[in-house]
């Protein structure tokens, strides 16, 4: 909602808002930032929904029982979903680039946005995460970039089905894997999204995505498949990765400032978009090499007492696998804190979570899981973190279910020894970053003591 609010405000509209996190005293920094941008905030008690001419914009997390919604219903104030409003802005752009897929959306969106911005194309960018390149003292939560050019780049979400609203000029599809919906639903939603585009950018290394390749597709591959762009000679480093990109007979070197094989795939997607916009690789690559990453994507928090703390957004099996594979390219035991992003996803992906951790953890790695994040509303708690831990333990890995996250922190610090890396993973909870920072502070205090 934050980046959408900034984009709408830049269009000349008055914007105000409410959030249950504000009422619960969480995420003060984000709300202070919004106020500093002239966006007034109200308690979520209906008091801000009080005059004609307003439109109430709601996220997928806002239920009919929320007082703001009830107030709008009583007064006949029009309501629109966040996704529908974003789609209206997106579809109204002269050229729109929609980035979809189970994993890698935010990073690929950030790469495309930075590349186009660096080349003077002045895009508007709507991202689901903070883009480090655009962070300043005045804009610490830079998940949106407001441009005046003809290009609109947006991360497009399939979890609530809202992807069906978007009609992209260029449709980017990184991958299709089980996440919020059944595979059958995902195939339909992503297939229709690609079908509505003028140009599709598709990952041939993902079997589900490759099935959608047709006459209007630009493709990419890291695994030797015949594609528009391919990559080879991958050379990983802790702070990035180098590779060669091939387009026909042309071979050009690339050095990313973000690590991991998965980021090579994201980079190829961004370079395909550049080519779709008639930007030559010789211009696109230097711009892409300046991309500094997305907040909470394998973000190095710090090292104290020989123990490194890393903050990461990984929350589904594919993202977790990519994170662990990237970290296992270098020595050091992993102490993994994984906080599930809800009871629903935990129930849907139980077997995939277990299989993923058993397959991706190494012998000495340790998994510690608190209860899923929960901020209110109705929920089915049939599957818990303890069920995942039981399956991982049965698979021969070391795992602990510790309901309270603060107690998980104590457990991690008790286990930590020089050379270890503590990885804090999870989504939908900004306090995870604070938790990671607190762990580093406690590690430093332990060393001083």
Short mmCIF file of C-alpha atoms in Angstrom, two decimals:
data_model
loop_
_atom_site.label_atom_id
_atom_site.label_comp_id
_atom_site.label_asym_id
_atom_site.label_seq_id
_atom_site.Cartn_x
_atom_site.Cartn_y
_atom_site.Cartn_z
CA UNK A 1 0.00 0.00 0.00
CA UNK A 2 2.85 2.42 0.75
CA UNK A 3 4.28 2.64 -2.79
CA UNK A 4 0.79 2.85 -4.29
CA UNK A 5 -0.04 5.74 -1.93
CA UNK A 6 3.08 7.62 -3.08
CA UNK A 7 2.31 7.06 -6.77
CA UNK A 8 -1.32 8.20 -6.37
CA UNK A 9 -0.22 11.25 -4.37
CA UNK A 10 2.26 12.17 -7.09
CA UNK A 11 -0.66 12.10 -9.52
CA UNK A 12 -2.19 15.05 -7.68
CA UNK A 13 -4.64 13.26 -5.37
CA UNK A 14 -5.01 13.77 -1.62
CA UNK A 15 -4.13 10.55 0.19
CA UNK A 16 -4.79 9.46 3.78
CA UNK A 17 -4.76 6.05 5.39
CA UNK A 18 -5.12 3.65 8.29
CA UNK A 19 -3.48 0.35 9.19
CA UNK A 20 -3.95 -2.17 11.98
CA UNK A 21 -0.16 -2.16 12.43
CA UNK A 22 -0.40 1.54 13.31
CA UNK A 23 -3.04 0.78 15.94
CA UNK A 24 -0.88 -2.05 17.30
CA UNK A 25 2.15 0.23 17.66
CA UNK A 26 4.23 -1.58 15.05
CA UNK A 27 6.33 -0.27 12.13
CA UNK A 28 6.56 3.29 13.48
CA UNK A 29 9.27 4.21 10.97
CA UNK A 30 7.05 3.56 7.96
CA UNK A 31 4.21 5.59 9.39
CA UNK A 32 6.51 8.48 10.30
CA UNK A 33 7.76 8.43 6.71
CA UNK A 34 4.22 8.63 5.33
CA UNK A 35 3.38 11.53 7.61
CA UNK A 36 6.57 13.31 6.49
CA UNK A 37 5.27 13.03 2.92
CA UNK A 38 2.05 14.80 3.86
CA UNK A 39 -0.12 11.69 4.18
CA UNK A 40 -2.31 11.90 7.32
CA UNK A 41 -2.99 8.65 9.20
CA UNK A 42 -6.05 7.70 11.23
CA UNK A 43 -6.91 4.91 13.64
CA UNK A 44 -8.63 2.02 11.87
CA UNK A 45 -11.91 2.84 13.61
CA UNK A 46 -13.80 4.49 10.76
CA UNK A 47 -12.95 8.03 11.85
CA UNK A 48 -10.92 8.75 8.70
CA UNK A 49 -13.72 7.70 6.36
CA UNK A 50 -15.91 10.72 6.86
CA UNK A 51 -16.70 12.77 3.75
CA UNK A 52 -18.13 12.61 0.22
CA UNK A 53 -15.72 12.42 -2.68
CA UNK A 54 -13.52 9.85 -0.99
CA UNK A 55 -12.60 6.44 -2.37
CA UNK A 56 -11.62 3.70 0.08
CA UNK A 57 -8.74 1.56 -1.21
CA UNK A 58 -8.30 -1.75 0.60
CA UNK A 59 -5.61 -4.40 0.54
CA UNK A 60 -6.39 -8.12 0.46
CA UNK A 61 -5.81 -8.23 4.23
CA UNK A 62 -8.74 -5.90 5.02
CA UNK A 63 -11.91 -7.79 6.01
CA UNK A 64 -15.52 -6.58 5.75
CA UNK A 65 -15.61 -6.31 9.56
CA UNK A 66 -12.94 -3.58 9.65
CA UNK A 67 -14.60 -0.32 10.86
CA UNK A 68 -13.30 1.68 7.89
CA UNK A 69 -15.09 -0.67 5.51
CA UNK A 70 -18.29 -0.50 7.54
CA UNK A 71 -18.11 3.30 7.55
CA UNK A 72 -17.69 3.38 3.77
CA UNK A 73 -20.66 1.04 3.33
CA UNK A 74 -22.86 3.20 5.54
CA UNK A 75 -22.00 6.41 3.70
CA UNK A 76 -22.05 4.97 0.19
CA UNK A 77 -18.38 5.77 -0.31
CA UNK A 78 -16.95 3.89 -3.33
CA UNK A 79 -14.48 1.09 -2.60
CA UNK A 80 -11.72 -0.33 -4.78
CA UNK A 81 -9.07 -2.92 -4.07
CA UNK A 82 -5.39 -2.07 -4.07
CA UNK A 83 -4.85 -4.43 -7.00
CA UNK A 84 -7.64 -2.93 -9.08
CA UNK A 85 -6.36 0.61 -8.57
CA UNK A 86 -2.80 -0.37 -9.41
CA UNK A 87 -4.02 -2.22 -12.51
CA UNK A 88 -5.90 0.90 -13.64
CA UNK A 89 -2.72 2.99 -13.37
CA UNK A 90 -0.64 0.24 -14.97
CA UNK A 91 -3.00 -0.34 -17.89
CA UNK A 92 -3.22 3.38 -18.52
CA UNK A 93 0.51 3.73 -19.14
CA UNK A 94 1.83 4.03 -22.69
CA UNK A 95 4.08 1.01 -22.12
CA UNK A 96 3.68 -1.30 -19.15
CA UNK A 97 6.05 -3.99 -17.87
CA UNK A 98 4.52 -6.52 -15.46
CA UNK A 99 6.81 -8.82 -13.48
CA UNK A 100 5.19 -12.05 -12.30
CA UNK A 101 6.17 -15.46 -10.98
CA UNK A 102 6.39 -17.39 -7.76
CA UNK A 103 9.88 -16.13 -6.90
CA UNK A 104 12.17 -13.27 -7.84
CA UNK A 105 9.50 -10.67 -8.65
CA UNK A 106 10.74 -7.88 -6.39
CA UNK A 107 14.39 -8.27 -7.39
CA UNK A 108 13.61 -8.45 -11.11
CA UNK A 109 11.32 -5.41 -10.81
CA UNK A 110 14.10 -3.54 -9.02
CA UNK A 111 16.65 -4.54 -11.67
CA UNK A 112 14.40 -3.38 -14.51
CA UNK A 113 13.54 -0.16 -12.71
CA UNK A 114 17.17 0.71 -11.98
CA UNK A 115 18.32 -0.22 -15.49
CA UNK A 116 15.71 1.99 -17.14
CA UNK A 117 16.25 4.82 -14.64
CA UNK A 118 20.02 4.72 -15.24
CA UNK A 119 19.46 4.95 -18.99
CA UNK A 120 17.32 8.08 -18.59
CA UNK A 121 14.00 6.43 -19.44
CA UNK A 122 12.38 7.93 -16.28
CA UNK A 123 10.08 4.98 -15.43
CA UNK A 124 7.45 4.77 -12.72
CA UNK A 125 8.19 1.68 -10.62
CA UNK A 126 5.83 -0.05 -8.20
CA UNK A 127 7.63 -2.69 -6.15
CA UNK A 128 6.70 -4.91 -3.24
CA UNK A 129 10.00 -4.25 -1.49
CA UNK A 130 12.48 -1.46 -0.84
CA UNK A 131 14.92 -0.86 -3.72
CA UNK A 132 18.29 0.03 -2.23
CA UNK A 133 19.39 2.13 -5.21
CA UNK A 134 16.60 4.61 -4.56
CA UNK A 135 16.97 4.87 -0.77
CA UNK A 136 17.89 8.33 0.52
CA UNK A 137 17.60 10.09 3.85
CA UNK A 138 14.27 11.53 2.65
CA UNK A 139 13.03 8.23 1.14
CA UNK A 140 14.09 5.38 3.44
CA UNK A 141 11.21 3.17 2.22
CA UNK A 142 11.87 3.41 -1.52
CA UNK A 143 9.48 0.77 -2.80
CA UNK A 144 8.13 3.19 -5.39
CA UNK A 145 9.76 5.43 -7.98
CA UNK A 146 7.61 8.13 -9.54
CA UNK A 147 8.73 8.95 -13.06
CA UNK A 148 7.40 11.11 -15.87
CA UNK A 149 8.27 8.82 -18.76
CA UNK A 150 5.96 6.50 -20.67
CA UNK A 151 7.10 3.33 -18.86
CA UNK A 152 5.32 1.78 -15.86
CA UNK A 153 7.07 -1.18 -14.22
CA UNK A 154 5.15 -3.15 -11.59
CA UNK A 155 5.48 -6.31 -9.55
CA UNK A 156 2.28 -8.26 -10.24
CA UNK A 157 0.81 -10.53 -7.58
CA UNK A 158 -0.92 -13.82 -8.23
CA UNK A 159 -1.68 -14.72 -4.60
CA UNK A 160 -5.12 -13.05 -4.59
CA UNK A 161 -5.86 -13.61 -8.27
CA UNK A 162 -5.44 -9.90 -9.04
CA UNK A 163 -2.95 -10.67 -11.82
CA UNK A 164 -6.06 -11.12 -13.97
CA UNK A 165 -6.55 -7.31 -14.01
CA UNK A 166 -3.24 -6.51 -15.73
CA UNK A 167 -2.75 -6.07 -19.48
CA UNK A 168 1.03 -5.72 -19.90
CA UNK A 169 2.92 -4.53 -22.94
CA UNK A 170 5.75 -6.75 -21.69
CA UNK A 171 4.93 -9.70 -19.41
CA UNK A 172 7.85 -11.14 -17.40
CA UNK A 173 7.32 -14.59 -15.91
CA UNK A 174 10.22 -15.89 -13.86
CA UNK A 175 8.82 -19.22 -12.70
CA UNK A 176 5.72 -21.12 -11.64
CA UNK A 177 5.73 -23.20 -8.46
CA UNK A 178 3.36 -24.03 -5.63
CA UNK A 179 2.86 -21.08 -3.29
CA UNK A 180 -0.45 -19.40 -2.43
CA UNK A 181 -2.67 -21.27 -4.90
CA UNK A 182 -2.97 -24.69 -6.48
CA UNK A 183 -0.74 -25.41 -9.46
CA UNK A 184 -3.82 -25.64 -11.69
CA UNK A 185 -4.93 -22.13 -10.70
CA UNK A 186 -1.41 -20.78 -11.16
CA UNK A 187 -1.12 -22.25 -14.66
CA UNK A 188 -4.36 -20.55 -15.66
CA UNK A 189 -3.57 -17.16 -14.11
CA UNK A 190 -0.02 -16.97 -15.44
CA UNK A 191 -1.00 -18.35 -18.85
CA UNK A 192 -3.69 -15.72 -19.31
CA UNK A 193 -1.31 -12.99 -18.11
CA UNK A 194 1.27 -13.98 -20.72
CA UNK A 195 -1.43 -14.28 -23.37
CA UNK A 196 -2.55 -10.68 -22.87
CA UNK A 197 0.93 -9.25 -23.49
CA UNK A 198 2.55 -7.98 -26.67
CA UNK A 199 5.91 -9.47 -25.64
CA UNK A 200 6.49 -12.19 -23.05
CA UNK A 201 9.81 -12.75 -21.25
CA UNK A 202 9.97 -16.37 -20.11
CA UNK A 203 12.38 -18.58 -18.15
CA UNK A 204 13.01 -21.77 -20.12
CA UNK A 205 14.68 -23.41 -17.11
CA UNK A 206 11.33 -23.62 -15.33
CA UNK A 207 9.28 -26.42 -16.86
CA UNK A 208 5.93 -24.77 -16.19
CA UNK A 209 7.02 -21.41 -17.62
CA UNK A 210 8.66 -22.98 -20.67
CA UNK A 211 5.31 -24.48 -21.68
CA UNK A 212 4.02 -20.96 -22.33
CA UNK A 213 6.75 -20.03 -24.82
CA UNK A 214 5.26 -19.02 -28.16
CA UNK A 215 5.84 -16.73 -31.10
CA UNK A 216 5.82 -13.49 -29.10
CA UNK A 217 8.23 -14.70 -26.41
CA UNK A 218 11.76 -13.66 -25.53
CA UNK A 219 13.39 -16.39 -23.49
CA UNK A 220 16.36 -16.93 -21.20
CA UNK A 221 18.26 -19.91 -19.78
CA UNK A 222 21.17 -20.76 -17.51
CA UNK A 223 21.05 -24.44 -18.37
CA UNK A 224 22.09 -24.53 -22.01
CA UNK A 225 18.64 -24.37 -23.57
CA UNK A 226 18.23 -22.48 -26.86
CA UNK A 227 17.00 -19.05 -25.77
CA UNK A 228 17.15 -15.37 -26.67
CA UNK A 229 19.67 -14.80 -23.87
CA UNK A 230 21.77 -17.46 -22.15
CA UNK A 231 24.33 -17.31 -19.35
CA UNK A 232 27.49 -19.27 -18.71
CA UNK A 233 30.77 -19.15 -16.83
CA UNK A 234 29.11 -18.37 -13.49
CA UNK A 235 31.68 -17.29 -10.89
CA UNK A 236 30.08 -16.77 -7.45
CA UNK A 237 31.39 -14.46 -4.74
CA UNK A 238 29.97 -13.63 -1.30
CA UNK A 239 28.93 -10.16 -2.46
CA UNK A 240 27.92 -10.87 -6.05
CA UNK A 241 28.32 -13.12 -9.06
CA UNK A 242 30.02 -12.82 -12.44
CA UNK A 243 28.93 -14.50 -15.66
CA UNK A 244 28.82 -14.16 -19.42
CA UNK A 245 25.62 -13.37 -21.27
CA UNK A 246 25.19 -14.65 -24.81
CA UNK A 247 22.89 -13.24 -27.47
CA UNK A 248 23.45 -15.13 -30.70
CA UNK A 249 27.21 -14.95 -31.29
CA UNK A 250 27.67 -11.98 -29.00
CA UNK A 251 29.26 -12.73 -25.59
CA UNK A 252 29.52 -10.02 -22.94
CA UNK A 253 30.75 -10.13 -19.32
CA UNK A 254 28.46 -9.17 -16.43
CA UNK A 255 29.37 -8.60 -12.77
CA UNK A 256 26.34 -8.34 -10.46
CA UNK A 257 26.51 -6.80 -7.00
CA UNK A 258 23.96 -9.33 -5.68
CA UNK A 259 24.93 -12.99 -5.10
CA UNK A 260 23.42 -16.25 -6.22
CA UNK A 261 22.58 -18.24 -9.32
CA UNK A 262 18.95 -17.17 -8.95
CA UNK A 263 20.01 -13.55 -9.41
CA UNK A 264 21.66 -14.45 -12.70
CA UNK A 265 18.23 -15.66 -13.83
CA UNK A 266 16.65 -12.42 -12.58
CA UNK A 267 19.31 -10.43 -14.45
CA UNK A 268 18.66 -12.30 -17.70
CA UNK A 269 14.96 -11.46 -17.35
CA UNK A 270 15.81 -7.77 -16.89
CA UNK A 271 18.15 -7.82 -19.89
CA UNK A 272 15.42 -9.46 -22.00
CA UNK A 273 13.13 -6.55 -21.08
CA UNK A 274 15.86 -4.13 -22.16
CA UNK A 275 16.11 -5.91 -25.50
CA UNK A 276 12.30 -5.85 -25.86
CA UNK A 277 12.57 -2.06 -25.48
CA UNK A 278 15.34 -1.95 -28.13
CA UNK A 279 18.12 -1.24 -25.62
CA UNK A 280 21.36 -2.96 -26.77
CA UNK A 281 23.14 -5.21 -24.27
CA UNK A 282 26.22 -2.98 -24.45
CA UNK A 283 24.15 -0.21 -22.81
CA UNK A 284 21.94 -2.36 -20.59
CA UNK A 285 24.71 -4.35 -18.88
CA UNK A 286 26.66 -1.39 -17.37
CA UNK A 287 23.37 -0.02 -16.02
CA UNK A 288 22.39 -3.38 -14.53
CA UNK A 289 25.79 -3.76 -12.89
CA UNK A 290 24.96 -0.74 -10.74
CA UNK A 291 21.96 -2.49 -9.17
CA UNK A 292 22.65 -2.79 -5.43
CA UNK A 293 19.79 -5.05 -4.42
CA UNK A 294 16.49 -5.26 -2.61
CA UNK A 295 16.12 -4.90 1.14
CA UNK A 296 15.74 -8.23 2.97
CA UNK A 297 17.03 -10.24 0.02
CA UNK A 298 20.12 -11.99 1.39
CA UNK A 299 20.89 -8.74 3.20
CA UNK A 300 24.07 -8.81 5.26
CA UNK A 301 23.25 -7.32 8.69
CA UNK A 302 26.73 -7.62 10.17
CA UNK A 303 29.30 -9.85 11.84
CA UNK A 304 30.18 -10.00 15.55
CA UNK A 305 32.25 -12.56 17.40
CA UNK A 306 32.86 -14.39 14.13
CA UNK A 307 29.12 -14.95 13.57
CA UNK A 308 27.41 -13.33 10.58
CA UNK A 309 23.72 -12.36 10.64
CA UNK A 310 21.75 -12.31 7.37
CA UNK A 311 18.19 -11.03 6.85
CA UNK A 312 16.16 -12.65 4.06
CA UNK A 313 12.61 -12.55 2.71
CA UNK A 314 12.52 -16.25 1.75
CA UNK A 315 9.13 -17.69 2.69
CA UNK A 316 8.20 -20.37 0.17
CA UNK A 317 10.11 -23.56 -0.76
CA UNK A 318 11.63 -22.13 -3.96
CA UNK A 319 12.88 -18.96 -2.29
CA UNK A 320 14.25 -20.89 0.69
CA UNK A 321 16.06 -23.31 -1.64
CA UNK A 322 17.64 -20.41 -3.56
CA UNK A 323 18.83 -18.74 -0.35
CA UNK A 324 20.31 -21.91 1.12
CA UNK A 325 21.99 -22.89 -2.16
CA UNK A 326 23.59 -19.44 -2.44
CA UNK A 327 24.89 -19.54 1.13
CA UNK A 328 26.14 -23.12 0.85
CA UNK A 329 28.48 -22.04 -1.96
CA UNK A 330 30.70 -20.75 0.86
CA UNK A 331 31.86 -22.37 4.12
CA UNK A 332 30.09 -22.00 7.44
CA UNK A 333 27.26 -23.68 9.29
CA UNK A 334 23.78 -22.18 8.86
CA UNK A 335 21.56 -21.48 11.86
CA UNK A 336 18.17 -20.85 10.23
CA UNK A 337 15.32 -18.95 11.83
CA UNK A 338 12.26 -19.45 9.62
CA UNK A 339 9.04 -17.70 10.65
CA UNK A 340 6.16 -18.88 8.41
CA UNK A 341 4.12 -16.06 6.88
CA UNK A 342 0.77 -17.50 7.90
CA UNK A 343 -1.08 -20.65 8.87
CA UNK A 344 -2.73 -20.92 5.42
CA UNK A 345 0.53 -21.12 3.44
CA UNK A 346 1.91 -23.51 6.05
CA UNK A 347 -1.03 -25.84 5.50
CA UNK A 348 -0.83 -25.59 1.70
CA UNK A 349 2.93 -26.15 1.46
CA UNK A 350 3.60 -28.42 4.44
CA UNK A 351 5.11 -31.29 2.45
CA UNK A 352 7.11 -28.95 0.20
CA UNK A 353 8.56 -27.13 3.22
CA UNK A 354 9.65 -30.41 4.80
CA UNK A 355 11.10 -31.77 1.59
CA UNK A 356 12.89 -28.49 0.91
CA UNK A 357 14.57 -28.19 4.28
CA UNK A 358 15.56 -31.86 4.35
CA UNK A 359 17.02 -31.56 0.84
CA UNK A 360 18.75 -28.18 1.18
CA UNK A 361 20.12 -28.26 4.75
CA UNK A 362 23.61 -29.62 5.32
CA UNK A 363 24.62 -32.00 8.09
CA UNK A 364 25.51 -29.39 10.74
CA UNK A 365 22.81 -26.85 9.84
CA UNK A 366 20.09 -26.15 12.39
CA UNK A 367 16.51 -24.97 11.78
CA UNK A 368 14.59 -23.09 14.49
CA UNK A 369 10.92 -22.23 13.85
CA UNK A 370 8.60 -20.00 15.89
CA UNK A 371 4.84 -19.94 15.40
CA UNK A 372 3.64 -18.36 12.13
CA UNK A 373 3.18 -14.61 12.01
CA UNK A 374 -0.36 -13.63 13.03
CA UNK A 375 -1.79 -10.11 13.27
CA UNK A 376 -5.49 -10.90 13.64
CA UNK A 377 -8.43 -12.29 11.70
CA UNK A 378 -9.86 -15.77 11.37
CA UNK A 379 -7.42 -18.58 10.66
CA UNK A 380 -7.26 -22.38 10.50
CA UNK A 381 -4.41 -23.57 12.70
CA UNK A 382 -4.55 -27.21 11.60
CA UNK A 383 -0.84 -27.18 10.61
CA UNK A 384 1.77 -25.54 12.83
CA UNK A 385 5.50 -24.98 12.85
CA UNK A 386 5.83 -28.06 15.06
CA UNK A 387 4.48 -30.20 12.20
CA UNK A 388 7.19 -28.91 9.85
CA UNK A 389 9.90 -29.45 12.45
CA UNK A 390 8.69 -33.01 13.09
CA UNK A 391 8.98 -33.79 9.38
CA UNK A 392 12.41 -32.19 9.04
CA UNK A 393 13.68 -34.07 12.10
CA UNK A 394 12.30 -37.33 10.70
CA UNK A 395 14.28 -36.58 7.54
CA UNK A 396 17.53 -36.59 9.47
CA UNK A 397 18.08 -32.85 9.95
CA UNK A 398 18.33 -30.90 13.19
CA UNK A 399 15.29 -28.72 13.86
CA UNK A 400 13.48 -27.16 16.81
CA UNK A 401 9.97 -25.74 17.22
CA UNK A 402 10.04 -22.85 19.70
CA UNK A 403 6.68 -21.00 19.77
CA UNK A 404 7.96 -17.62 21.02
CA UNK A 405 10.30 -15.84 18.62
CA UNK A 406 12.21 -14.18 21.43
CA UNK A 407 13.02 -17.61 22.82
CA UNK A 408 14.13 -18.65 19.33
CA UNK A 409 16.67 -15.84 19.52
CA UNK A 410 18.01 -17.22 22.77
CA UNK A 411 18.32 -20.64 21.17
CA UNK A 412 20.21 -19.30 18.16
CA UNK A 413 22.66 -17.39 20.34
CA UNK A 414 23.24 -20.46 22.54
CA UNK A 415 24.11 -22.46 19.42
CA UNK A 416 26.19 -19.82 17.63
CA UNK A 417 29.95 -20.21 17.38
CA UNK A 418 32.58 -18.45 15.24
CA UNK A 419 32.18 -19.25 11.57
CA UNK A 420 28.40 -19.71 11.77
CA UNK A 421 25.87 -17.69 9.78
CA UNK A 422 22.48 -16.93 11.33
CA UNK A 423 19.83 -16.54 8.61
CA UNK A 424 16.56 -14.86 9.58
CA UNK A 425 13.89 -15.81 7.02
CA UNK A 426 10.23 -14.89 6.65
CA UNK A 427 7.73 -12.49 5.10
CA UNK A 428 4.86 -10.15 6.02
CA UNK A 429 6.55 -9.03 9.22
CA UNK A 430 8.86 -6.01 9.19
CA UNK A 431 9.92 -6.72 12.77
CA UNK A 432 12.04 -9.61 11.49
CA UNK A 433 14.65 -7.08 10.40
CA UNK A 434 14.68 -5.60 13.89
CA UNK A 435 14.97 -9.12 15.29
CA UNK A 436 18.02 -9.76 13.08
CA UNK A 437 19.59 -6.48 14.18
CA UNK A 438 18.97 -7.31 17.83
CA UNK A 439 20.72 -10.66 17.37
CA UNK A 440 23.78 -8.86 16.01
CA UNK A 441 23.75 -6.44 18.93
CA UNK A 442 23.56 -9.32 21.40
CA UNK A 443 26.40 -11.12 19.62
CA UNK A 444 28.54 -7.99 19.90
CA UNK A 445 27.67 -7.59 23.60
CA UNK A 446 28.56 -11.21 24.23
CA UNK A 447 31.94 -10.69 22.64
CA UNK A 448 32.61 -7.55 24.68
CA UNK A 449 31.54 -9.35 27.86
#
